[in-house]
Short mmCIF file of C-alpha atoms in Angstrom, two decimals:
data_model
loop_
_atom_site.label_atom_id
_atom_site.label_comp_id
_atom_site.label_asym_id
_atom_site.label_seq_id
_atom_site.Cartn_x
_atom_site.Cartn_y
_atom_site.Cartn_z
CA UNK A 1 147.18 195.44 189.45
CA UNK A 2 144.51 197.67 187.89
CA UNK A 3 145.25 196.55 184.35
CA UNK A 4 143.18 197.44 180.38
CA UNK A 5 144.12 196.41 177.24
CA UNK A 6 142.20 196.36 173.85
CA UNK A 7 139.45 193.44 173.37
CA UNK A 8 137.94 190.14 173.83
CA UNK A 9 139.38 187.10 172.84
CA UNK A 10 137.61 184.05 174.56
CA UNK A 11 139.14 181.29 176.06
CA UNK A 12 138.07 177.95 175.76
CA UNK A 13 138.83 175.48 178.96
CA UNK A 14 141.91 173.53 178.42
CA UNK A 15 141.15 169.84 177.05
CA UNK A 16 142.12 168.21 180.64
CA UNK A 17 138.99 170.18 181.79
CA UNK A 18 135.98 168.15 183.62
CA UNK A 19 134.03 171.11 182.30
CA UNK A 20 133.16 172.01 178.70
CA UNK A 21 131.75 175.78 180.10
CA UNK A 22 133.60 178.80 178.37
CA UNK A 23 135.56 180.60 180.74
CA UNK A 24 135.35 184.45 181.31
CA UNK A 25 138.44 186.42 180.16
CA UNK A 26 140.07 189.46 180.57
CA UNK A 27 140.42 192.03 177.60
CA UNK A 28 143.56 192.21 175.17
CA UNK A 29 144.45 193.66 171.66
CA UNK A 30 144.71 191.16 169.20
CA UNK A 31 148.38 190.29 168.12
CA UNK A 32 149.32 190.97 164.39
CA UNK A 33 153.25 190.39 163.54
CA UNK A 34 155.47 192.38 164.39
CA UNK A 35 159.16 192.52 163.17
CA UNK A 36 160.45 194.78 165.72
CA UNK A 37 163.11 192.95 167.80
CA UNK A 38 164.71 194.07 171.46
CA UNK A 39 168.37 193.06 172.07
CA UNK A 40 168.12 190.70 175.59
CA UNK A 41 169.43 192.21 178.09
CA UNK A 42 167.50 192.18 181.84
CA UNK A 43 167.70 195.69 182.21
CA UNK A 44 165.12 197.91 184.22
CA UNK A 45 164.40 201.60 184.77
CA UNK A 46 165.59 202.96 187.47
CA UNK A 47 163.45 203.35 190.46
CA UNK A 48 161.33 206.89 191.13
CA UNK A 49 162.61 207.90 194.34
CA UNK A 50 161.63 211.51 193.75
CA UNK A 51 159.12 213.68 195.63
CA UNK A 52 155.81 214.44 194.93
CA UNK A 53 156.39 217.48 193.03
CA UNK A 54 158.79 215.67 191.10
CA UNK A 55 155.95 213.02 190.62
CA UNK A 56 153.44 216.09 189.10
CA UNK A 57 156.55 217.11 187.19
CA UNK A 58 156.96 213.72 185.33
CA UNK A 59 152.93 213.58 184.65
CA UNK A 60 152.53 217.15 183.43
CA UNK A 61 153.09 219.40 180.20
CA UNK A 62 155.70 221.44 181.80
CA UNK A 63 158.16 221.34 184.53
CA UNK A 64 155.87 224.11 186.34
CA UNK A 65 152.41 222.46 185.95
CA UNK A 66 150.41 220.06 188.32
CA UNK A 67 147.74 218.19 188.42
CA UNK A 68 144.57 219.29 190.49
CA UNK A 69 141.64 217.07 190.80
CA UNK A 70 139.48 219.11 188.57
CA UNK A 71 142.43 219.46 185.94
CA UNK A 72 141.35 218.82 182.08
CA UNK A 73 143.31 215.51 180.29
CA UNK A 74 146.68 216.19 179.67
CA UNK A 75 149.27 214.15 177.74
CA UNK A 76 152.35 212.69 179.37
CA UNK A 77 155.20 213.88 176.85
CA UNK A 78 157.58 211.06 175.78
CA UNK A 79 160.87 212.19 174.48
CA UNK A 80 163.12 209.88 171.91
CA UNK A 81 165.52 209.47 175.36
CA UNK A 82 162.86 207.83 176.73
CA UNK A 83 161.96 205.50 173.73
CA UNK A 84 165.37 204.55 172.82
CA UNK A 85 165.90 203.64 177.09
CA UNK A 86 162.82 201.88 176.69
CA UNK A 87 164.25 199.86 173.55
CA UNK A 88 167.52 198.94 175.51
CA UNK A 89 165.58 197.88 178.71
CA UNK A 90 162.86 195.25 177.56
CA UNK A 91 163.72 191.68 178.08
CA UNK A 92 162.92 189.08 175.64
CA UNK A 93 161.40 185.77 176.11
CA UNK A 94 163.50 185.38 179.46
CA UNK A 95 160.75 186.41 181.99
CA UNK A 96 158.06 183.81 183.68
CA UNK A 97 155.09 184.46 184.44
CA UNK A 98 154.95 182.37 187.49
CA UNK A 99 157.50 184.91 188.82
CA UNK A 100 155.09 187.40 189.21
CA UNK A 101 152.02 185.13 189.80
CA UNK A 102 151.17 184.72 193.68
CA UNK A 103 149.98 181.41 192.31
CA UNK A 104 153.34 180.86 191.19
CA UNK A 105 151.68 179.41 187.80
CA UNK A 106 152.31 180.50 184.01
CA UNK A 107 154.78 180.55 180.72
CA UNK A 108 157.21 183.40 179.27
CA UNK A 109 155.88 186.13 178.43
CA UNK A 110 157.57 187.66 174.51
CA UNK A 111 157.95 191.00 176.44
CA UNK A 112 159.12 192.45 179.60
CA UNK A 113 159.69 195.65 181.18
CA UNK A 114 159.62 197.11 185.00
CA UNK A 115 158.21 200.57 184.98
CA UNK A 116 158.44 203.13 188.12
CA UNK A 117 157.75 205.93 186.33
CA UNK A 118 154.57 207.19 184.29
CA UNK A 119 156.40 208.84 181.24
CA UNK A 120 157.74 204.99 180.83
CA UNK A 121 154.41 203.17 181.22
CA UNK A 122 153.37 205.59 178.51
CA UNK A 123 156.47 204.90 176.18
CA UNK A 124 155.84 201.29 176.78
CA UNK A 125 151.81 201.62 175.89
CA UNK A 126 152.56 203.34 173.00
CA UNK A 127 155.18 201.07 171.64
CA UNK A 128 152.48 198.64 172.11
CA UNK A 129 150.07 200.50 170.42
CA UNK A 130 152.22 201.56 166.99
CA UNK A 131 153.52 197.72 166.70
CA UNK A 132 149.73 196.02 167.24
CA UNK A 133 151.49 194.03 170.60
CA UNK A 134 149.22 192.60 173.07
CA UNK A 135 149.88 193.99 176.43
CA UNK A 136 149.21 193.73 180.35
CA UNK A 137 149.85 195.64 183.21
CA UNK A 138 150.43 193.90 186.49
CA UNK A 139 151.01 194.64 190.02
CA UNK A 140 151.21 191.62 192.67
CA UNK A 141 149.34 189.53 190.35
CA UNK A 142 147.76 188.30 193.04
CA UNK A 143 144.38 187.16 191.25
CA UNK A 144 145.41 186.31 187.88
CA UNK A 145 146.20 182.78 186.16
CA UNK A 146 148.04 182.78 183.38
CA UNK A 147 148.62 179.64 180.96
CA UNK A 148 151.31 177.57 180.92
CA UNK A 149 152.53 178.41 177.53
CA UNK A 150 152.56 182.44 178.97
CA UNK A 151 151.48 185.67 177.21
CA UNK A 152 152.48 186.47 174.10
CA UNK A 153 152.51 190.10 174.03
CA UNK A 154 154.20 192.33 176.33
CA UNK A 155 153.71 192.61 179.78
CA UNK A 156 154.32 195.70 182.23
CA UNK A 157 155.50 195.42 185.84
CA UNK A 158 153.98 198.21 187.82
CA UNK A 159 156.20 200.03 190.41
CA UNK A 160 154.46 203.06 190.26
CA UNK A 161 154.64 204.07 194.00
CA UNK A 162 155.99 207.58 193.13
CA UNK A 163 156.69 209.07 196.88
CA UNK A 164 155.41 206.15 198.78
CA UNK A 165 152.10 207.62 200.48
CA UNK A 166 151.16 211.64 200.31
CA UNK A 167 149.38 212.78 203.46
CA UNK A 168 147.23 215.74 201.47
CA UNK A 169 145.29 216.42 204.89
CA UNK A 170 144.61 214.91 207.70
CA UNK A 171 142.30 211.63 206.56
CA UNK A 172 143.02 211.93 202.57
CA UNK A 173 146.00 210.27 201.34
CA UNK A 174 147.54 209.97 197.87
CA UNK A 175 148.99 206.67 197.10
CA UNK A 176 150.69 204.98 193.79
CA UNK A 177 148.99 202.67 192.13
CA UNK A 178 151.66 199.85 192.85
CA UNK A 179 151.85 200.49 196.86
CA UNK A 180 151.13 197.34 199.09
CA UNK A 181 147.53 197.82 200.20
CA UNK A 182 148.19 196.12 202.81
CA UNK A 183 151.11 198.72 204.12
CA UNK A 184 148.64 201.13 203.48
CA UNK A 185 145.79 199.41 205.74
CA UNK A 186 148.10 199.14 208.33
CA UNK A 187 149.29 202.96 208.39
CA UNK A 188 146.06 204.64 208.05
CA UNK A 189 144.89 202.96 210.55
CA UNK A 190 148.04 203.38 212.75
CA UNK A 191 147.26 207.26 212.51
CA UNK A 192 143.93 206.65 213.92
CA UNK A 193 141.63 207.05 210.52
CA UNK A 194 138.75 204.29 209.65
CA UNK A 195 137.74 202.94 206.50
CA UNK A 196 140.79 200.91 205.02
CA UNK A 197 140.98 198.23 208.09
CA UNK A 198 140.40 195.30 206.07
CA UNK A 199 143.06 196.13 203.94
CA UNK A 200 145.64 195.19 206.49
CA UNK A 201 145.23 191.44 205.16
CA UNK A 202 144.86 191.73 201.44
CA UNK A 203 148.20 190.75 199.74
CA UNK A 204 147.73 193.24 196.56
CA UNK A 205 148.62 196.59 195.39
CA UNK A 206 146.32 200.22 195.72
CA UNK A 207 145.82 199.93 192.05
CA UNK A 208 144.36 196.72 192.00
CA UNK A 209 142.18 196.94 195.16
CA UNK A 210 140.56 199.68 193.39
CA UNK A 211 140.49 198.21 189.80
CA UNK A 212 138.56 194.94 191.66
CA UNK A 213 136.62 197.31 195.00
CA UNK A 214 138.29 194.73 197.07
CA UNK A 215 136.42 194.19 200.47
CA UNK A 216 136.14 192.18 203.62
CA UNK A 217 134.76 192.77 207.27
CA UNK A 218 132.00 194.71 205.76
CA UNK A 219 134.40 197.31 204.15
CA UNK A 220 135.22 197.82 200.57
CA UNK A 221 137.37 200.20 198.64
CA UNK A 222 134.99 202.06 196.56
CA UNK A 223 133.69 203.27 199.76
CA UNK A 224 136.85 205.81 200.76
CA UNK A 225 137.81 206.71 197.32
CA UNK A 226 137.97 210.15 196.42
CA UNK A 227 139.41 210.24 192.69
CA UNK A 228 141.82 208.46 190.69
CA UNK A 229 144.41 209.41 188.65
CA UNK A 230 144.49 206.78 185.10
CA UNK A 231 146.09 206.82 182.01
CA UNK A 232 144.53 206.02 178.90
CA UNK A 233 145.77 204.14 175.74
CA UNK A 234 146.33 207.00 174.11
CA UNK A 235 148.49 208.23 176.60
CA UNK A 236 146.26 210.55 178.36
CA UNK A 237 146.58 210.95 181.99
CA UNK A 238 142.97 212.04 183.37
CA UNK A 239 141.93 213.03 186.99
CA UNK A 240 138.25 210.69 187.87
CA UNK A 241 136.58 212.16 190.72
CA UNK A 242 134.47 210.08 192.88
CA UNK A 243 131.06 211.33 190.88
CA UNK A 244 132.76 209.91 188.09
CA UNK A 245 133.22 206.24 189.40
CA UNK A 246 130.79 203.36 189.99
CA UNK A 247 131.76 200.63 192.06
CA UNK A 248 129.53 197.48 192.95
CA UNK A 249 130.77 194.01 194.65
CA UNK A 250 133.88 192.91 193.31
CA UNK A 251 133.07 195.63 190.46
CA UNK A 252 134.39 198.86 189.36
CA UNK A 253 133.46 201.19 186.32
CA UNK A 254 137.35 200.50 185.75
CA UNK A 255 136.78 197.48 184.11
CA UNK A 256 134.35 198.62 181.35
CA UNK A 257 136.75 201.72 180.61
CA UNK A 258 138.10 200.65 177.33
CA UNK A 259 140.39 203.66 177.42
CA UNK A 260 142.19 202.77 180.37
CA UNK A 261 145.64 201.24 180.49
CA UNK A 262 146.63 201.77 184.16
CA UNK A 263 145.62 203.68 187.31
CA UNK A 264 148.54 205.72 188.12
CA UNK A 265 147.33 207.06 191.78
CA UNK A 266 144.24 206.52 194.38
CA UNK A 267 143.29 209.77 196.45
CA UNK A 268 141.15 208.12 199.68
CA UNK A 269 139.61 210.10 202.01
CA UNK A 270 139.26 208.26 205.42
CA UNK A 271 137.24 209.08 208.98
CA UNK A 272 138.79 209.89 212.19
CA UNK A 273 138.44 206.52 214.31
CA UNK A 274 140.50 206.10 217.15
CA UNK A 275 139.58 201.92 217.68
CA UNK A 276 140.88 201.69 213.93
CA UNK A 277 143.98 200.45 214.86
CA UNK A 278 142.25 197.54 217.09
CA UNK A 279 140.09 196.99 214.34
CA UNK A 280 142.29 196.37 211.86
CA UNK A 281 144.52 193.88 213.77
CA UNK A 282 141.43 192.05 215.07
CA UNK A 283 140.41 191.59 211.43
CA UNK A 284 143.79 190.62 210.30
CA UNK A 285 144.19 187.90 213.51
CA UNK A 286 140.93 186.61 212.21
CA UNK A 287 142.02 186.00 208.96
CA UNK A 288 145.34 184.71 210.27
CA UNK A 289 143.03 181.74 211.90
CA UNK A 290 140.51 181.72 208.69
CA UNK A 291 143.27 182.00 205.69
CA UNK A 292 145.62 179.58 204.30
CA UNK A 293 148.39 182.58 205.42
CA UNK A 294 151.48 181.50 203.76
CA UNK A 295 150.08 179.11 200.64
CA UNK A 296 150.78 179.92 197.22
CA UNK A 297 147.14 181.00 196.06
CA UNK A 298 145.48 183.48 194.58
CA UNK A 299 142.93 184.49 197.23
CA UNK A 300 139.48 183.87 197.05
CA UNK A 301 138.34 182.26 193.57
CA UNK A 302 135.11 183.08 193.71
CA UNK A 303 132.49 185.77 194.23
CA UNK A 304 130.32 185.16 197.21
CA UNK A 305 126.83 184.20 195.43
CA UNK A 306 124.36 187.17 195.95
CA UNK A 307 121.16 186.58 197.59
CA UNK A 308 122.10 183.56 198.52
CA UNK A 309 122.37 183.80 202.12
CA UNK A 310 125.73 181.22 202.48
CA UNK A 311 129.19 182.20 201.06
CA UNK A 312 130.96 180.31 198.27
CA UNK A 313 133.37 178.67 200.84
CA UNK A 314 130.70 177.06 202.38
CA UNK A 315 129.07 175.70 199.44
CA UNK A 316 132.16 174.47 198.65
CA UNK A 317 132.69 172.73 202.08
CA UNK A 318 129.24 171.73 202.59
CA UNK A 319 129.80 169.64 198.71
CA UNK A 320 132.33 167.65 200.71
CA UNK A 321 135.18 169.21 198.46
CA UNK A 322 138.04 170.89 201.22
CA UNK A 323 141.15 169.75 200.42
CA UNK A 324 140.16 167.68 197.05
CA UNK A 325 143.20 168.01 194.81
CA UNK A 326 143.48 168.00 191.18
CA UNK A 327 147.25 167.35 189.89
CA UNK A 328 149.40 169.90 191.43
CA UNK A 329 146.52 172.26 192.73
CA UNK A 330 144.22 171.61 195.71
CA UNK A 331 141.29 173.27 197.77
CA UNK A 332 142.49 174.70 200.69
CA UNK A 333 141.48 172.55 204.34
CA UNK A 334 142.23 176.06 206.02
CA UNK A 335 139.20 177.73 203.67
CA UNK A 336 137.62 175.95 201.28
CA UNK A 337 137.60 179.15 198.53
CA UNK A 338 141.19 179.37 198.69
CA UNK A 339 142.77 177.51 196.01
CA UNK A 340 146.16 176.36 196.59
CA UNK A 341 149.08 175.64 194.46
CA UNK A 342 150.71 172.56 196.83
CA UNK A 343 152.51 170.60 193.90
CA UNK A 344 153.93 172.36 191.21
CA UNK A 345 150.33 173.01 189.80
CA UNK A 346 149.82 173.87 186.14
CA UNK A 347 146.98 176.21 184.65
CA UNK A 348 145.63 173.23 183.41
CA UNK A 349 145.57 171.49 186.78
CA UNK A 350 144.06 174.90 188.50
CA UNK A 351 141.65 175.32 185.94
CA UNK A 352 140.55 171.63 186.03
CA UNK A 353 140.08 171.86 189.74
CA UNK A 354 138.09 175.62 189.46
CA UNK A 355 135.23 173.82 186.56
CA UNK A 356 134.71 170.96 188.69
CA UNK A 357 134.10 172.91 191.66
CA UNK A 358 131.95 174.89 189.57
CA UNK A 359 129.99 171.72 188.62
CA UNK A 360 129.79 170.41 191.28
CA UNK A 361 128.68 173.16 193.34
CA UNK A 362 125.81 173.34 190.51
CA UNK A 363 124.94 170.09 190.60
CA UNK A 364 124.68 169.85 194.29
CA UNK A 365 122.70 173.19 195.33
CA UNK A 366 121.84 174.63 191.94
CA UNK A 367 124.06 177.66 192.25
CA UNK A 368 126.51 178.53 189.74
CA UNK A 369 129.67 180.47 191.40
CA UNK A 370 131.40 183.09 189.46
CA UNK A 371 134.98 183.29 189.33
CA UNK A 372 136.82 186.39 191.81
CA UNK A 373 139.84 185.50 189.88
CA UNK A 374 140.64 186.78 186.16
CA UNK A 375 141.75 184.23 183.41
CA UNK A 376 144.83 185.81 181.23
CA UNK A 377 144.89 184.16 177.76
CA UNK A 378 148.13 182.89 176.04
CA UNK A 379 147.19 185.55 172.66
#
């Protein structure tokens, strides 16, 4: 999931580490103490199953406002209801990480909370904000490791899907940010518009395909985007039009907005193909044959090298390393930059396994590989 938080705390590779290389991080507020305390009780709010003018309803000022693509930053307005539900409904200490890792890999986290609807996310960010609490915003989690020891701050479960997918003409759709891209991939294409075939194989959410411009088969998701609907830390929600976004491999202006909590919605505007269809289930029966399908991983680890003329898969097969294991986590002998968790892997292992790759890799062909993937640190 498309996720901010506040700033850069390095992490230094854990001492079972062949490597001695920092590793990249992502952002997060620093932690200062806090004596607020949440009773424990594994609670959640209760799913948005509304339409989408109930979905404008809950993001604007008034009951009678929406929001246009051109429309000025409004505020999302969070009554005391909605704080005290969003006291009664965190849970404590009791939630895993590795629950909501596709690597199946990390600690507790010291807060926990399922949002489906923007007014909470906003509650939740602001709570974080008055009390100085570290926070995160997920969605599959599909390209994050987390330590073994977990998060300690609070982290944010989005289920932002609001109605599903909104059909605003023929070719533009309006999705929430926590929608299974590949669902989407599959129905766009279904209806005979081009642009979003790849998608059909990618196991993450709208959000964070277009927080990371995922991509494959020569397609990537910057490319059909035609605004974005974020909220900020402050609790703004603001309307990004396309002229407003970069996006570059594997890159989005997202990830510099140190604003940004959360996309809330993705507005793509797609071409009228009638092969899409066979397309996209050629490209997702190739990647049946290519992909470890199945494994508990993360997808690819890292960024294909540019210029370079080879992938990082094959540099990492051609260095004799598919299906080298380290503890519980192991290179993939389906695709070598798959990394697989095959034995109850800890960060520790998967983190091992990732700098000696990278070493070795170096070593070999004199290329360093970047990681795909995005380290989350313990504080």
């Amino acid at each position: 999931m498309a996720t901010r938080s506040l700033r850069v705390s390095p992490i230094t590779p854990s001492p079972s580490s062949p490597s001695q290389n920092r590793i990249p991080n992502i952002p997060c507020r620093a932690a200062k103490p806090s004596s607020i305390s949440f009773p424990h009780r594994n609670l959640f709010f209760s799913p948005n199953t509304g339409t989408t003018a109930e979905f404008n309803k809950d993001l604007s000022l008034s009951n009678s406002t929406t929001i246009p693509p051109s429309h000025k930053p409004s505020v999302v307005v969070v009554d005391e209801q909605d704080q005290a539900l969003l006291e009664r409904c965190v849970v404590r200490g009791q939630k895993h990480l590795r629950e909501l890792s596709s690597w199946g890999i990390g600690g507790p986290c010291n807060y926990f909370l399922e949002v489906s609807r923007p007014s909470h996310l906003v509650s939740a960010i602001r709570y974080c904000r008055t009390n100085s609490i570290p926070f995160l915003i997920l969605g599959k989690g599909s390209n994050c490791l987390f330590e073994d020891r977990g998060f300690d701050g609070f982290v944010m479960l989005n289920r932002l899907e609001h109605s599903a997918v909104e059909v605003v003409e023929p070719g533009t759709y309006r999705v929430g940010s926590a929608f299974p891209f590949n669902r989407l991939g599959v129905r766009c294409s279904s209806e005979g518009f081009s642009g979003l075939e790849f998608a059909g194989g990618i196991p993450g959410t709208v959000g964070g395909a277009a927080f990371m411009n995922a991509g494959a088969d020569g397609q990537e998701t910057g490319d059909v985007i035609d605004s974005v609907e974020i909220v900020t830390t402050e609790g703004e929600v603001r309307v990004l039009g396309r002229t407003e976004l970069d996006f570059g491999y594997r890159w989005s202006s997202f990830q510099e907005m140190d604003d940004m909590a959360a996309i809330l919605a993705v507005t793509f505007k797609l071409s009228p193909a009638p092969s899409a269809r066979d397309r996209q289930k050629a490209f997702l029966e190739r990647r049946r044959k290519t992909q470890p399908i199945g494994e508990r991983s993360a997808g690819s680890v890292f960024r294909n090298p540019l210029g370079a003329g080879i992938s990082a898969g094959e540099l990492i097969e051609l260095a004799g390393l598919k299906g080298f294991a380290m503890g519980g986590a192991k290179i993939s002998e389906v695709h070598a930059n798959f990394f697989i968790n095959f034995n109850g892997s800890t960060s520790g292992d998967m983190r091992a396994l990732i700098n000696f790759v990278k070493e070795r890799v170096d070593q070999i062909f004199g290329i360093q590989l970047k990681e795909e993937i995005r380290y989350v640190p313990y504080n």
